[in-house]
mmCIF file of C-alpha atoms in Angstrom:
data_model
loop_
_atom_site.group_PDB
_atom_site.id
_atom_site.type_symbol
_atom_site.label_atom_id
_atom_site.label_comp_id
_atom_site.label_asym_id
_atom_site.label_seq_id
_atom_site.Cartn_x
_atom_site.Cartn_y
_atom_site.Cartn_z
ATOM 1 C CA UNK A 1 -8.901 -16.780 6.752
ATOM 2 C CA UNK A 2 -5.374 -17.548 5.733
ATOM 3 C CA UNK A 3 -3.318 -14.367 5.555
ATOM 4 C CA UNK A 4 0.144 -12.999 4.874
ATOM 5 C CA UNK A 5 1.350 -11.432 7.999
ATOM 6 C CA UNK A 6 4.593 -9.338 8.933
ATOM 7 C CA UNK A 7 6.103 -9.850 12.252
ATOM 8 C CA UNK A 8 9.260 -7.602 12.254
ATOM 9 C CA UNK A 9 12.234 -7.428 10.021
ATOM 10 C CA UNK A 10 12.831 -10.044 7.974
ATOM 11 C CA UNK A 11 10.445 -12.177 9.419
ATOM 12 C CA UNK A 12 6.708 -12.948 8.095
ATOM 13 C CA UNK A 13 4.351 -16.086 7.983
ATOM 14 C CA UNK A 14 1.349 -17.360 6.516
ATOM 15 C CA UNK A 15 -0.920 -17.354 9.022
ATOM 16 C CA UNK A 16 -4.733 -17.910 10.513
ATOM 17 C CA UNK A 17 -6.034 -14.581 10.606
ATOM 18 C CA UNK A 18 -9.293 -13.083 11.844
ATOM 19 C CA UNK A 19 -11.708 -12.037 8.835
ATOM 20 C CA UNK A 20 -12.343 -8.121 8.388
ATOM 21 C CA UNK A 21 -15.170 -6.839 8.886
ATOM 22 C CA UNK A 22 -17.037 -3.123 8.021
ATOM 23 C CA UNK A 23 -16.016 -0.715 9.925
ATOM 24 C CA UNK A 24 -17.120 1.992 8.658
ATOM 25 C CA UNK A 25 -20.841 2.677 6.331
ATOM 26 C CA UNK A 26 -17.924 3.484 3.087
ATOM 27 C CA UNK A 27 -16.368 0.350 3.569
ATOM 28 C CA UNK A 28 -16.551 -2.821 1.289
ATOM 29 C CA UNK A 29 -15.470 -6.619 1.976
ATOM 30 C CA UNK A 30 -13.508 -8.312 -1.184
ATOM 31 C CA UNK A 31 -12.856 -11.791 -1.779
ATOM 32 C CA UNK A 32 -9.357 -11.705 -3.297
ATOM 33 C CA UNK A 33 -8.807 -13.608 -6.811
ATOM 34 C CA UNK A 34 -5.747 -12.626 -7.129
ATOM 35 C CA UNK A 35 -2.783 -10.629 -5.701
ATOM 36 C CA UNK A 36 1.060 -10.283 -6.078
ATOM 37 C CA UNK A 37 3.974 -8.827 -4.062
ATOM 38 C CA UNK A 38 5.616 -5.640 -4.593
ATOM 39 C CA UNK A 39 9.384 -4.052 -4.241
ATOM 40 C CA UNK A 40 7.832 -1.986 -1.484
ATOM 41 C CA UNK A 41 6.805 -5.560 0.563
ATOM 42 C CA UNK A 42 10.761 -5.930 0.064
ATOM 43 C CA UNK A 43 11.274 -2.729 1.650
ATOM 44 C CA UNK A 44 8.901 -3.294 4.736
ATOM 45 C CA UNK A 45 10.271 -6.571 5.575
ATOM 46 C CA UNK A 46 13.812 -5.603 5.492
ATOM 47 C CA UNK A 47 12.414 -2.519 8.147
ATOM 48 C CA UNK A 48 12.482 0.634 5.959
ATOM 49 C CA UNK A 49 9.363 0.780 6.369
ATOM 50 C CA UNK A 50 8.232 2.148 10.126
ATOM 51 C CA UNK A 51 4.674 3.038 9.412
ATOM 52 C CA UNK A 52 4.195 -0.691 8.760
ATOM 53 C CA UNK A 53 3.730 -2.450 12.575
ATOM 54 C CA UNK A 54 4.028 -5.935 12.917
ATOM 55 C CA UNK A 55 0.973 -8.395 13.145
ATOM 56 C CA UNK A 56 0.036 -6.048 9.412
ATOM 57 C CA UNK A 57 -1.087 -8.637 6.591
ATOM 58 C CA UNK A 58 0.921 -7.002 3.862
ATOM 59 C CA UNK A 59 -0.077 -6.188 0.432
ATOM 60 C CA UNK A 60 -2.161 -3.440 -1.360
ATOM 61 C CA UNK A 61 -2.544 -5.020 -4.980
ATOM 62 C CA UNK A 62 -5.084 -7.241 -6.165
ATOM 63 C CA UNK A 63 -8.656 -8.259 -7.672
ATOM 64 C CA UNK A 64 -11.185 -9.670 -6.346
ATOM 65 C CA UNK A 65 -14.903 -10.127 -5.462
ATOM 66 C CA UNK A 66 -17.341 -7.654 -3.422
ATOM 67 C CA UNK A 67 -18.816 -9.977 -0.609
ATOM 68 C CA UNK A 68 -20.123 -7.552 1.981
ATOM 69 C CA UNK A 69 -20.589 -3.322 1.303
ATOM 70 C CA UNK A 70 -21.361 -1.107 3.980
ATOM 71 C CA UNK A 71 -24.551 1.462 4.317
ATOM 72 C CA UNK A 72 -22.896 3.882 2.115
ATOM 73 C CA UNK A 73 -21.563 1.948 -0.542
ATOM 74 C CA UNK A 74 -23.554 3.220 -3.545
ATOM 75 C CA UNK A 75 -21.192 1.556 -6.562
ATOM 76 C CA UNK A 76 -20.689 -1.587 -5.887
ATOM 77 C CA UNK A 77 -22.843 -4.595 -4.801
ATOM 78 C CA UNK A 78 -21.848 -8.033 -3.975
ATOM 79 C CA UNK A 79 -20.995 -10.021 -6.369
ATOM 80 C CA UNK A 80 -19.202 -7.841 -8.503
ATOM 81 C CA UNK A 81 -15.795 -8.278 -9.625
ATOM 82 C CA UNK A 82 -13.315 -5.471 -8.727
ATOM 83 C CA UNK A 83 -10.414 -4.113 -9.188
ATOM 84 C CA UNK A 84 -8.288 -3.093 -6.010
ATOM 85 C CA UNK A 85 -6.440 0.229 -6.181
ATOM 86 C CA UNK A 86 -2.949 0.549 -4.013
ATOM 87 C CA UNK A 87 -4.107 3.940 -2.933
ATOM 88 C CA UNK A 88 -7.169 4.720 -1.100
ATOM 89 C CA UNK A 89 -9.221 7.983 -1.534
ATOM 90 C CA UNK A 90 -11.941 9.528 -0.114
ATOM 91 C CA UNK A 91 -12.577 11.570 -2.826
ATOM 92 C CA UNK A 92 -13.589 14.774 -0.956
ATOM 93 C CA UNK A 93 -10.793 15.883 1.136
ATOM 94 C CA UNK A 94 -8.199 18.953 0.371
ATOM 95 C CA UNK A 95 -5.716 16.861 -1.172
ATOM 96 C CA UNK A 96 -8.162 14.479 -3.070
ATOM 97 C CA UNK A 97 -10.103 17.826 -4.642
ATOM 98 C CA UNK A 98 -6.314 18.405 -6.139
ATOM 99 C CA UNK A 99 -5.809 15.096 -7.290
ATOM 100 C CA UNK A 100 -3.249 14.049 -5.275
ATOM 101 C CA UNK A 101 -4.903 10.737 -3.964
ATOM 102 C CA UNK A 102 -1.761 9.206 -2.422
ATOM 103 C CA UNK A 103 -2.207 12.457 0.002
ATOM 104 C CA UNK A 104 -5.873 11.739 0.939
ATOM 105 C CA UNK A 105 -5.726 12.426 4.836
ATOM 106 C CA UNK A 106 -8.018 9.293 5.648
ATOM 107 C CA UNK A 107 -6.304 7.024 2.869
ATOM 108 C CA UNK A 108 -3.100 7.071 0.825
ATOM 109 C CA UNK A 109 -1.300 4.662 0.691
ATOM 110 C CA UNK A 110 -2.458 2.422 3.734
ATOM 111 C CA UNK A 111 -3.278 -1.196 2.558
ATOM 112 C CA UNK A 112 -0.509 -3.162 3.654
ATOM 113 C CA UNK A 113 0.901 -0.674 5.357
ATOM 114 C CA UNK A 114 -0.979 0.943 8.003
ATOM 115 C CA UNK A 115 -4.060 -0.984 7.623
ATOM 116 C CA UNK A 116 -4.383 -5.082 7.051
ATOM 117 C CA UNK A 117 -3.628 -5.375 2.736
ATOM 118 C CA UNK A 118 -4.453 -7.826 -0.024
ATOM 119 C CA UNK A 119 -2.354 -10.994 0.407
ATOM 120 C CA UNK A 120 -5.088 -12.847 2.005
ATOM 121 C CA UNK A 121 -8.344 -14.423 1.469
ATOM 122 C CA UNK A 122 -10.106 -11.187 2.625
ATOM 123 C CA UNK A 123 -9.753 -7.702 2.291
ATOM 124 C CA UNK A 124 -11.737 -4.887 3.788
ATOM 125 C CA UNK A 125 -11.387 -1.902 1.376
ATOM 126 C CA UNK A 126 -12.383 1.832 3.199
ATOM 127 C CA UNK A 127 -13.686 4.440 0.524
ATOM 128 C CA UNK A 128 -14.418 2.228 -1.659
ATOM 129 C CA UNK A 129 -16.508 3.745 -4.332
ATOM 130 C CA UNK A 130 -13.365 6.172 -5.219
ATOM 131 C CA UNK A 131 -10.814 2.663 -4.284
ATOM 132 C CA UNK A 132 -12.102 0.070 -6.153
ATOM 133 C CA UNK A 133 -12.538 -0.128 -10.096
ATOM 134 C CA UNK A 134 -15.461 -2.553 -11.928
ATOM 135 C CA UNK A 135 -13.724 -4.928 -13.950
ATOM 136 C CA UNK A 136 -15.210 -4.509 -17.776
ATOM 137 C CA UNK A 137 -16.876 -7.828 -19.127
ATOM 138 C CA UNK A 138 -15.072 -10.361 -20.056
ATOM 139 C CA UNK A 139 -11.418 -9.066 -19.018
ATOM 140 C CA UNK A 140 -8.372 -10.883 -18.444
ATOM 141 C CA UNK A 141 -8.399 -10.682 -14.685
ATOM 142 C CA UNK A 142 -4.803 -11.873 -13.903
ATOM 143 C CA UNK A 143 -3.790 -8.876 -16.061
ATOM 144 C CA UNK A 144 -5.605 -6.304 -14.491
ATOM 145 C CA UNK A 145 -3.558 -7.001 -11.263
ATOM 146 C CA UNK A 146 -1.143 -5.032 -13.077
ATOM 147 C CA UNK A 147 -3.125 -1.781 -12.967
ATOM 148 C CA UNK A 148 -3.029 -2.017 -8.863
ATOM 149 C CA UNK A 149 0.196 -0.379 -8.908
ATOM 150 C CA UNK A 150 2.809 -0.482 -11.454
ATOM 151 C CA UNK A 151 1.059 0.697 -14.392
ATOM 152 C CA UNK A 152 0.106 3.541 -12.990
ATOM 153 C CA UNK A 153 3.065 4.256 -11.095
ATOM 154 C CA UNK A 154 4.876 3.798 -14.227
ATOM 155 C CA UNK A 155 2.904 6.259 -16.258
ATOM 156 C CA UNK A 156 2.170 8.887 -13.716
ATOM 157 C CA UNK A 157 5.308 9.390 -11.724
ATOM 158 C CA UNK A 158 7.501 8.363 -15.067
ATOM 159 C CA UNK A 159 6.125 9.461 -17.857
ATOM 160 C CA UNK A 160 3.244 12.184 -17.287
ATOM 161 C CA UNK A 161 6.129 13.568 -15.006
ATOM 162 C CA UNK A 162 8.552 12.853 -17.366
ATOM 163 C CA UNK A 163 6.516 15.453 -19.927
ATOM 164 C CA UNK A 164 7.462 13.519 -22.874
ATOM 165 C CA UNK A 165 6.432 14.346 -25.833
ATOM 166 C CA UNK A 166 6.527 12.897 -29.885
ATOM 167 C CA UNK A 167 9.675 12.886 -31.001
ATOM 168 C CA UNK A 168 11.584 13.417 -27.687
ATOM 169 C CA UNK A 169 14.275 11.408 -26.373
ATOM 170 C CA UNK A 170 13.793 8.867 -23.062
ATOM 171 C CA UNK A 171 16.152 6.801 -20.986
ATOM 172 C CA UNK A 172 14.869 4.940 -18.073
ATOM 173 C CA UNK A 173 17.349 4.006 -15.524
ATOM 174 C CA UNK A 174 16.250 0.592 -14.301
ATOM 175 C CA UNK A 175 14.748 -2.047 -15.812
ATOM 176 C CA UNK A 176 12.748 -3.518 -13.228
ATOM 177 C CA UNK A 177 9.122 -4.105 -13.120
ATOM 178 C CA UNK A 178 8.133 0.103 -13.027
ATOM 179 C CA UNK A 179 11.016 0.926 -15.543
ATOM 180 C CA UNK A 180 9.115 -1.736 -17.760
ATOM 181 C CA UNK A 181 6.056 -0.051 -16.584
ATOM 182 C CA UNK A 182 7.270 3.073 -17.671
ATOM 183 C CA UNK A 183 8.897 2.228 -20.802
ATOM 184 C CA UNK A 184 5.083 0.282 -22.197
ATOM 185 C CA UNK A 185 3.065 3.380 -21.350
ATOM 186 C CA UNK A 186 6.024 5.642 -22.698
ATOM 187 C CA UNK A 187 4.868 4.719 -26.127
ATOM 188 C CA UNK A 188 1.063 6.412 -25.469
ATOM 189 C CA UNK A 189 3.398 9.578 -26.525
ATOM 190 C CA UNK A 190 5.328 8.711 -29.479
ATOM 191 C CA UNK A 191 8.979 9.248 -28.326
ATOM 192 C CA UNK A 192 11.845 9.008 -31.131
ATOM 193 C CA UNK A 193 14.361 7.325 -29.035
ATOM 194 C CA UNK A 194 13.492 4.474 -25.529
ATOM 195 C CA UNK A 195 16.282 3.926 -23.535
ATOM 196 C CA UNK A 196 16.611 1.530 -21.328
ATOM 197 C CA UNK A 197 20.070 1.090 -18.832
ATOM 198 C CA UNK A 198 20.141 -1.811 -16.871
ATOM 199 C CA UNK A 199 23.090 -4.394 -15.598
ATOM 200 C CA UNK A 200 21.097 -6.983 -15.758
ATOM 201 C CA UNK A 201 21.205 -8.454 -19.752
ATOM 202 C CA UNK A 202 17.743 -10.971 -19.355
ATOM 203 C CA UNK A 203 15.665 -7.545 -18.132
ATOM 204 C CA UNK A 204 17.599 -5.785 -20.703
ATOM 205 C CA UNK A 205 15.980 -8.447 -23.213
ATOM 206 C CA UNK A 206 12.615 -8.185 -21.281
ATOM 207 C CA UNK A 207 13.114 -4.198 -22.505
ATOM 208 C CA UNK A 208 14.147 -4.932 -26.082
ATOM 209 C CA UNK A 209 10.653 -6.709 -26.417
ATOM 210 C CA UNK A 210 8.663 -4.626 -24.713
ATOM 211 C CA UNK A 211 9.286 -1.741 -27.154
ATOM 212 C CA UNK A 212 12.823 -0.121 -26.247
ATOM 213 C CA UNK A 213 15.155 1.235 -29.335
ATOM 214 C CA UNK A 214 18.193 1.065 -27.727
ATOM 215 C CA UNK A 215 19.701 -1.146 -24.567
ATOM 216 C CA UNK A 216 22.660 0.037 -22.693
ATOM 217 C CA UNK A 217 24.420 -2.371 -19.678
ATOM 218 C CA UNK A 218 26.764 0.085 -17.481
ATOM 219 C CA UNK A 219 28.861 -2.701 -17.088
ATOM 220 C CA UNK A 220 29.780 -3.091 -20.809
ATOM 221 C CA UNK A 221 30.652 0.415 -21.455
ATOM 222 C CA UNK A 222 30.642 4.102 -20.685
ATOM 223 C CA UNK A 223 26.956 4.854 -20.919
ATOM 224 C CA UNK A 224 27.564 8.788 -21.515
ATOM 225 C CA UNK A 225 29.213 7.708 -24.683
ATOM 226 C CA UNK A 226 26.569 5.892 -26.080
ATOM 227 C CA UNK A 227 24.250 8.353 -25.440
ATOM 228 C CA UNK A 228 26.032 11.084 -26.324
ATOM 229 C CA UNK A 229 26.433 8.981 -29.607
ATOM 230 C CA UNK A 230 22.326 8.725 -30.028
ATOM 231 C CA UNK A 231 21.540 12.176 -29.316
ATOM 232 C CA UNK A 232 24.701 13.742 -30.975
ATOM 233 C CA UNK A 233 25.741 14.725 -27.909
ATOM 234 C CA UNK A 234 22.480 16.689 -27.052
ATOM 235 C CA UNK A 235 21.810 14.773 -23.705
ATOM 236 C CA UNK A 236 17.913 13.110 -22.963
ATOM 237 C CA UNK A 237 14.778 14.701 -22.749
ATOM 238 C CA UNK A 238 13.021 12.629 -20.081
ATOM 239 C CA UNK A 239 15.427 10.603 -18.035
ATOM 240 C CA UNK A 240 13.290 8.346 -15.451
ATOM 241 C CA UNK A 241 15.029 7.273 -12.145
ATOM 242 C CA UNK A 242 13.418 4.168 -11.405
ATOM 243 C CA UNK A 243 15.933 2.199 -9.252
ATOM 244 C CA UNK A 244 16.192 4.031 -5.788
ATOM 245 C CA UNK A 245 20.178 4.098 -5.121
ATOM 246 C CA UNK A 246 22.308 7.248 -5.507
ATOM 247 C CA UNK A 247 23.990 6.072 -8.282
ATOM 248 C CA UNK A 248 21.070 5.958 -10.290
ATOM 249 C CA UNK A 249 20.338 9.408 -9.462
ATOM 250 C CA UNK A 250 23.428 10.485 -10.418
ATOM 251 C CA UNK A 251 23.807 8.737 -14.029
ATOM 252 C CA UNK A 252 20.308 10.282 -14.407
ATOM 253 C CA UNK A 253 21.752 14.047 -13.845
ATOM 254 C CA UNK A 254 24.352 13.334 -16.027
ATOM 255 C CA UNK A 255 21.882 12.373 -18.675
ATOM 256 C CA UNK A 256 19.179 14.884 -18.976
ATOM 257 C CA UNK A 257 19.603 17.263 -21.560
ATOM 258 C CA UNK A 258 19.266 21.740 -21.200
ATOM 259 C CA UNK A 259 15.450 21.340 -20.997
ATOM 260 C CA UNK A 260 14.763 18.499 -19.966
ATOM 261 C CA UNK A 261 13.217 16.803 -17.116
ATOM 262 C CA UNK A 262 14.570 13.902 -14.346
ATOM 263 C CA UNK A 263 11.475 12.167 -13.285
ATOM 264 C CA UNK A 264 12.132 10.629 -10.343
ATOM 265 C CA UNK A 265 10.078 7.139 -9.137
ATOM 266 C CA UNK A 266 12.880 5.066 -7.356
ATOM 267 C CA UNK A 267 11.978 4.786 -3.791
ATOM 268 C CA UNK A 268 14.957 5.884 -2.152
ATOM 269 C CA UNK A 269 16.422 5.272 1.137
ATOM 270 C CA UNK A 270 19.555 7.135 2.210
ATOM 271 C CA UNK A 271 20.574 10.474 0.532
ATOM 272 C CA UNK A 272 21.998 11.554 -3.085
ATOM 273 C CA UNK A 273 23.436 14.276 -3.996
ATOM 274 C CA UNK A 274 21.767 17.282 -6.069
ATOM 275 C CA UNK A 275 24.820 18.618 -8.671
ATOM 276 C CA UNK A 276 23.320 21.908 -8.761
ATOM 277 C CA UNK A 277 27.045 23.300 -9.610
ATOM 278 C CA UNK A 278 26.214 21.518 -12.831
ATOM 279 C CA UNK A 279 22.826 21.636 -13.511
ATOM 280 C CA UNK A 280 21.870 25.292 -12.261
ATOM 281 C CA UNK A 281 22.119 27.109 -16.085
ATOM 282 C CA UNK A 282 20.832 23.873 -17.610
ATOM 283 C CA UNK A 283 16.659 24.883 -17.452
ATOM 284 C CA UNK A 284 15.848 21.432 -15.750
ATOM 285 C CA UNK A 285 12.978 20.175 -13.825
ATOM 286 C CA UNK A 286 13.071 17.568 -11.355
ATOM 287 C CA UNK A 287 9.760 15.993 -9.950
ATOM 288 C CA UNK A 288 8.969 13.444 -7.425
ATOM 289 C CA UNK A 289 5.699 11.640 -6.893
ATOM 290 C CA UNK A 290 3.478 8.837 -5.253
ATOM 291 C CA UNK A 291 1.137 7.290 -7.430
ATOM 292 C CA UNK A 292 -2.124 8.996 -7.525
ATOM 293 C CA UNK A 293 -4.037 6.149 -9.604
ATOM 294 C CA UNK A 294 -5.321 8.876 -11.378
ATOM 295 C CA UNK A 295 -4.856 7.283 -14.570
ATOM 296 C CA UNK A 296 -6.148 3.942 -13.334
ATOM 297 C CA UNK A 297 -9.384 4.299 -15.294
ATOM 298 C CA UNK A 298 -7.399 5.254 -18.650
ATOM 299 C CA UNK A 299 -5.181 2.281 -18.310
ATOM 300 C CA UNK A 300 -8.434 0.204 -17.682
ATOM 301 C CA UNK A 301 -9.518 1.301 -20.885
ATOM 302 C CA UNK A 302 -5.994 0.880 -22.849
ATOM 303 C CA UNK A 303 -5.659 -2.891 -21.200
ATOM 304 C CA UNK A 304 -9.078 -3.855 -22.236
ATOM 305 C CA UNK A 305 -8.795 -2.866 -25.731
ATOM 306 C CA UNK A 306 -5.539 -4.961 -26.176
ATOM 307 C CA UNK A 307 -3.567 -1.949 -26.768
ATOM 308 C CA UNK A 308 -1.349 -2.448 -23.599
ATOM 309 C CA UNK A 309 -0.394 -5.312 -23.227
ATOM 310 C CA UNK A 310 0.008 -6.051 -18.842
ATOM 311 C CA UNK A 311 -0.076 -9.611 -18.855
ATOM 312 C CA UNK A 312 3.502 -9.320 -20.471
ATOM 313 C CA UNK A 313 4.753 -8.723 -16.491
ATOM 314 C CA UNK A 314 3.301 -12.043 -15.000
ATOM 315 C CA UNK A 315 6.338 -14.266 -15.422
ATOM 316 C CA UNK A 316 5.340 -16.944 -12.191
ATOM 317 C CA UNK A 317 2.211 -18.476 -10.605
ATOM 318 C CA UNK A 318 1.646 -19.447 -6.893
ATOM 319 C CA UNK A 319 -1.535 -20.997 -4.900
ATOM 320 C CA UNK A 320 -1.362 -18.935 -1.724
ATOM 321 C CA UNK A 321 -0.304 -21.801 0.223
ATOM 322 C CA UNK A 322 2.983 -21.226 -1.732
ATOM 323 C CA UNK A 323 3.344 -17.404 -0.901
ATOM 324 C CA UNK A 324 6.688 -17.472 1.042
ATOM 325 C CA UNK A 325 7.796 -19.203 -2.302
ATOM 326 C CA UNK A 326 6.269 -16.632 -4.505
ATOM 327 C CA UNK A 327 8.430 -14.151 -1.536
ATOM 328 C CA UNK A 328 11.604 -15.987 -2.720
ATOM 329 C CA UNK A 329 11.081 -16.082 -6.607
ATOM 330 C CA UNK A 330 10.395 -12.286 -6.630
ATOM 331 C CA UNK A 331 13.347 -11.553 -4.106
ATOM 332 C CA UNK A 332 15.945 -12.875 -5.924
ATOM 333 C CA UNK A 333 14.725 -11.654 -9.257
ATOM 334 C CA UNK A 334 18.386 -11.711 -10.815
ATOM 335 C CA UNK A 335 18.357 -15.197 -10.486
ATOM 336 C CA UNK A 336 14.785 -16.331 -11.154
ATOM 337 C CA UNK A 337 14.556 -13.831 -13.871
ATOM 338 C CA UNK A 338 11.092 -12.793 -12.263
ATOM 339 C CA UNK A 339 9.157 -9.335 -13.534
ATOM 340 C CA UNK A 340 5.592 -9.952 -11.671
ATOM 341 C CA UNK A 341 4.374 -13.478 -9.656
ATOM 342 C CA UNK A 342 0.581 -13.976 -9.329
ATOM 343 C CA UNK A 343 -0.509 -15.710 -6.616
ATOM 344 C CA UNK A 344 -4.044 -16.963 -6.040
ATOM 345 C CA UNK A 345 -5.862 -17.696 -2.799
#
């Protein structure tokens, strides 16, 4: 099969690749449909990520088809078109009993990472009656990539996190695919005010029409002002991080309001700073979080009945044979004004 493959920093290929094949009587076998690239493929091939070895076919989104299931595969059957979560669960262990699949100590996070992932023509899939999702009838496959990863990562880490509530107040640093994520599913909850802050004025746009009341670039103005201006001075109920970069971090302790919450999703490298000398009196929570896909089957549900709408995020298509140019589109973003590429094998 034809396959993705990292081979070190800053290097990767599209290469001949042996097929998978079950390993193990839980495993399944899925013909990919479709697939797309992530910021945390960025992050692996620049070599932030150590966990990921060369020779690893990257990628842990995608749909696809069930070709082969092993002995104890009781939900799925070949032939049946599936939806591939990013995080695989067993379903039984300590931290999957909790709910905290992106902890399961035989899965996690491990497609693309620490096992071979979805940007190829094959994908074996461990656990996969808790790892893969039927697709409903007639669904707009393309769109249901969506719910792999961002989606969920959006609404779990940013707004389930975020606790908000009808008729609170959001900001969500970062307008990037999981901000946008984040700001769509934000609306299952009725907030007042959606704030979005980004530098960047065509995502800023991208915001404005997926739903957001107010737009703020950093660059055109003090941003405390302005939101001290919305919220008469009050501060933000739910401020999501979802950039990664100290900075970020920062603007969002400045913006949460006595009560409120800093949900944190940005994947962050190198250290920021906690201002506990300011916010120590202030009754503030702070969470972190790895996306669970605990929601997965609610999204499922919300995507299918055209009440969110994921498709919105697919802004470029690729044939696989065009993957490093799919790699270059959604790497230089700024310029391409990319959200999501689909590519198809």
């Amino acid at each position: 099969m034809k396959a993705l493959v990292y081979h070190g920093p800053g290097l990767k290929s599209l290469d001949d690749h042996a097929d998978p094949r079950i390993e193990a009587a839980g495993d399944a076998i899925v013909r990919v449909t479709y697939t797309t690239i992530c910021g945390t493929d960025l992050h692996i091939l620049k070599g932030d990520v150590p966990t990921c070895s060369p020779g690893r076919v990257l990628g842990h989104e995608g749909v696809g088809i069930v070709e082969q299931v092993g002995t104890a595969v009781t939900a799925f059957l070949p032939g049946d078109h599936v939806l591939i979560s990013c995080i695989t669960s067993c379903g039984v262990c300590h931290y999957c009993r909790k709910g905290m699949y992106s902890h399961c100590e035989t899965g996690g996070w491990i497609l693309g990472n620490t096992i071979d992932g979805t940007q190829a023509e094959l994908v074996r899939i461990p656990h996969a009656d808790t790892s893969l999702h039927h697709v409903p009838p007639g669904a707009e496959e393309e769109a249901l990539v969506m719910l792999s990863d961002i989606l969920p990562t959006g609404y779990e880490c940013g707004v389930l996190n975020g606790r908000i509530s009808p008729g609170s107040s959001v900001a969500i640093v970062g307008a990037g695919p999981i901000g946008l994520a984040a700001l769509l599913t934000a609306q299952f909850h009725s907030p007042a005010e959606l704030i979005v802050i980004d530098p960047d004025p065509h995502r800023l746009d991208v915001a404005m029409r997926f739903g957001a009341t107010h737009i703020i670039d950093p660059a055109a103005g003090d941003v405390m002002t302005v939101v001290n201006g919305l919220t008469g001075g009050r501060g933000i109920d739910a401020v999501i991080e979802a950039v990664g970069i100290p900075a970020s971090f920062d603007l969002c302790q400045q913006l949460v309001a006595p009560g409120g919450v800093i949900a944190n999703v940005g994947v962050h490298g190198v250290k920021v700073d906690l201002h506990l000398e300011a916010l120590w009196s202030r009754n503030v929570a702070i969470t972190t979080r790895l996306v669970d896909t605990a929601a997965t089957p609610l999204l499922l549900k919300m995507v299918t009945a055209k009440k969110l709408g994921a498709e919105q995020f697919i802004t470029h298509r690729f044939d696989f044979s065009e993957i490093e140019a799919a790699y270059e589109t959604f790497g230089n973003a700024a310029r391409t004004h990319a959200l999501k590429v689909l590519i198809r094998p």
